[in-house]
PDB file of C-alpha atoms in Angstrom:
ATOM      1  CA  UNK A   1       0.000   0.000   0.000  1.00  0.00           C
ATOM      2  CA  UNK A   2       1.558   3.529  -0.886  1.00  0.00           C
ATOM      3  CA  UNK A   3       3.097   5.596   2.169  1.00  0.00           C
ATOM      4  CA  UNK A   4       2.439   9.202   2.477  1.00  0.00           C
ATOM      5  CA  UNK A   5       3.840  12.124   4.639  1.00  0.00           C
ATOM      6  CA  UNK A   6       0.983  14.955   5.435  1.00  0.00           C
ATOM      7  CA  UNK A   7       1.834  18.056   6.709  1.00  0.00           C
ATOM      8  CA  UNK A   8      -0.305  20.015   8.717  1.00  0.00           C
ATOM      9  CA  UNK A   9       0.218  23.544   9.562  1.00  0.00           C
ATOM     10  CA  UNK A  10      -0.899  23.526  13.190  1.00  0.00           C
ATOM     11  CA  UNK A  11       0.028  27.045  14.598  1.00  0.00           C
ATOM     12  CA  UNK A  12       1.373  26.195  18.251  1.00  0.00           C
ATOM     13  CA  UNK A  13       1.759  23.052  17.662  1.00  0.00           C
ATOM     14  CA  UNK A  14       5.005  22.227  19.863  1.00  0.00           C
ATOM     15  CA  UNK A  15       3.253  23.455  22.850  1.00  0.00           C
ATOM     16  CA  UNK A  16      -0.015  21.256  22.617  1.00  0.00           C
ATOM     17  CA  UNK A  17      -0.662  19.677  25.863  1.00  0.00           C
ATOM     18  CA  UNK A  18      -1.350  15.965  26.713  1.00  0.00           C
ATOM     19  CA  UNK A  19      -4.988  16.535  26.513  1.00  0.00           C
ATOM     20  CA  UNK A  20      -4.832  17.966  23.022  1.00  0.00           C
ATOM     21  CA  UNK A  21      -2.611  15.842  21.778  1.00  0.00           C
ATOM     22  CA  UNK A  22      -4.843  12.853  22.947  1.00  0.00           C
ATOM     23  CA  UNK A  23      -7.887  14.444  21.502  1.00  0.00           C
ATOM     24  CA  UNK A  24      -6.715  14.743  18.686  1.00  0.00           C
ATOM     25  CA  UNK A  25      -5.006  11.737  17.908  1.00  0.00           C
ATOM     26  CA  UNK A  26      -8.822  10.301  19.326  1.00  0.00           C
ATOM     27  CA  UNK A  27     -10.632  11.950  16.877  1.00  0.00           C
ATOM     28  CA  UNK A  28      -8.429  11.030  13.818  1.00  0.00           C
ATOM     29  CA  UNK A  29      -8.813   7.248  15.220  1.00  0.00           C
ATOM     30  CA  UNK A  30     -12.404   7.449  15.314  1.00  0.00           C
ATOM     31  CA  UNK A  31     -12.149   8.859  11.751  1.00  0.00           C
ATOM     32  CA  UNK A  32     -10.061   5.886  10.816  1.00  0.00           C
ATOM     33  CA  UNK A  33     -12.788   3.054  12.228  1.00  0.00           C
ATOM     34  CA  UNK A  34     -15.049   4.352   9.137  1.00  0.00           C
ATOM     35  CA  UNK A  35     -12.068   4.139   6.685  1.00  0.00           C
ATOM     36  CA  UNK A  36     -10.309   0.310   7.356  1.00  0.00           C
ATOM     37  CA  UNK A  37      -7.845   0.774   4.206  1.00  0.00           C
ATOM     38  CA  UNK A  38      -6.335   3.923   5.703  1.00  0.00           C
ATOM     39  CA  UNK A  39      -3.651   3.138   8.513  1.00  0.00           C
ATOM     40  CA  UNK A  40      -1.998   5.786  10.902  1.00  0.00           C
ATOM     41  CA  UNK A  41       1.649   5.191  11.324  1.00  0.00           C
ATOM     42  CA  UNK A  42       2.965   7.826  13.386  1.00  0.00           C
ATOM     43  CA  UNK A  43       3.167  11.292  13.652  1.00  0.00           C
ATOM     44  CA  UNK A  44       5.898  14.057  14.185  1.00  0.00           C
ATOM     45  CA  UNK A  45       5.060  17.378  16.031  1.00  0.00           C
ATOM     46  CA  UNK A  46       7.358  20.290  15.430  1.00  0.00           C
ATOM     47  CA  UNK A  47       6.723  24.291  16.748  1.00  0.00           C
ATOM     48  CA  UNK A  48       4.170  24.628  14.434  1.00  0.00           C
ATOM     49  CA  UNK A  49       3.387  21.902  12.213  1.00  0.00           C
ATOM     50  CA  UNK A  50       2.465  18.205  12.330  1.00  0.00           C
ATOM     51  CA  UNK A  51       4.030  15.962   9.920  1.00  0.00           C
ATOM     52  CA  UNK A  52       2.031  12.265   9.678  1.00  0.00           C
ATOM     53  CA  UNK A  53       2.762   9.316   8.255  1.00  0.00           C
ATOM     54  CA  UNK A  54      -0.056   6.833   6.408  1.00  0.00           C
ATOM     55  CA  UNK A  55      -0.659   3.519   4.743  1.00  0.00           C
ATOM     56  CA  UNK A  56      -3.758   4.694   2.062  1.00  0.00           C
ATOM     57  CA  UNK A  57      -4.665   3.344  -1.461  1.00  0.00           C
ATOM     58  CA  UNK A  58      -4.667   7.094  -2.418  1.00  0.00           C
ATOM     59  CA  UNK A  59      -3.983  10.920  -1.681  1.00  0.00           C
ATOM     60  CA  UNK A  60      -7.626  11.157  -2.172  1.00  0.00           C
ATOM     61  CA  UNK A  61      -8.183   8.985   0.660  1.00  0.00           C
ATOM     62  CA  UNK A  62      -5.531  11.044   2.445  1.00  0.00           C
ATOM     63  CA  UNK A  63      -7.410  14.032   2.187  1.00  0.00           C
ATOM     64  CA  UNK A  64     -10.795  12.630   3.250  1.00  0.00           C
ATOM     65  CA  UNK A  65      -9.714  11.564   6.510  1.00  0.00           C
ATOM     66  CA  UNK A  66      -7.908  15.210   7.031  1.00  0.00           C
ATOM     67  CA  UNK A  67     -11.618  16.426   5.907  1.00  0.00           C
ATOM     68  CA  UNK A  68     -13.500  14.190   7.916  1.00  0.00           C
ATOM     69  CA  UNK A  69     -11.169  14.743  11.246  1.00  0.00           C
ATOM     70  CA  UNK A  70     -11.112  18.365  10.756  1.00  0.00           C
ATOM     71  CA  UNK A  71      -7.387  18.641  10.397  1.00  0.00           C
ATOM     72  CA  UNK A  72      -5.489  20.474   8.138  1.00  0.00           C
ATOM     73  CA  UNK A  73      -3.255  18.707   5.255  1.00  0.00           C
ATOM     74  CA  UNK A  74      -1.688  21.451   3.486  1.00  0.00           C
ATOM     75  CA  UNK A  75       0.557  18.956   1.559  1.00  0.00           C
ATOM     76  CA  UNK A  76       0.417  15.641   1.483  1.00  0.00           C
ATOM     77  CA  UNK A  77       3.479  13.551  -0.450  1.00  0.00           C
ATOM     78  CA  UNK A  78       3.643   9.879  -1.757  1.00  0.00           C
ATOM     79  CA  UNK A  79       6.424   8.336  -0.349  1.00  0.00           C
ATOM     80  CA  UNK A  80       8.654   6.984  -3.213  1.00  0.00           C
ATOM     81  CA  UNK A  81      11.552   5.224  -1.509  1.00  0.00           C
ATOM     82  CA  UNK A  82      13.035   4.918   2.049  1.00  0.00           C
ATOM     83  CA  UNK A  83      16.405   5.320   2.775  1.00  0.00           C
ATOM     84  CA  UNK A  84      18.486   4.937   5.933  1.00  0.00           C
ATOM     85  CA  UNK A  85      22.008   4.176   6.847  1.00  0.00           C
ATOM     86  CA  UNK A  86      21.739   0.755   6.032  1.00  0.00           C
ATOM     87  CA  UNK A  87      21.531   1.709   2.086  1.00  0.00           C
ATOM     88  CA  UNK A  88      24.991   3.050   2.107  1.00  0.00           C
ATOM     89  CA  UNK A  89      25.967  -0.539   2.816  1.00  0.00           C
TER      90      UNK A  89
END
């Protein structure tokens, strides 16, 4: 299944407390019980943006979730390869 990095612009987002953080990541799972061929890998919170990674059969699908969850996805990538320091070997 393709692999995509979202980015959300999510002013403040480095300073979310455990609360929001937890409601959010609630609502985007309750968003993904309706949509079984989109999977949520992981996220990465930065000052002001969140970058996420999926499993999804589309950007389309991407973007749906984001629309359904009421989160931003101001650009959403497909991943194309993966490199780490194992491929210099």
């Amino acid at each position: 299944m393709p692999r995509f990095v979202i980015e959300r612009e999510v002013p403040g987002a480095g300073t979310l407390g455990d609360e929001e953080a937890r409601a959010m990541a609630r609502k985007s799972c309750a968003v993904l019980r309706g949509m079984p061929d989109v999977q949520w890998l992981e996220s990465f919170v930065t000052d002001h943006k969140i970058y996420c990674i999926y499993l999804a059969p589309s950007e389309t699908a991407i973007r749906e979730h984001a629309r359904l969850g009421g989160f931003p996805a101001n650009a959403v990538a497909e991943v194309r390869r993966i490199i780490d320091p194992s491929t210099s070997e």
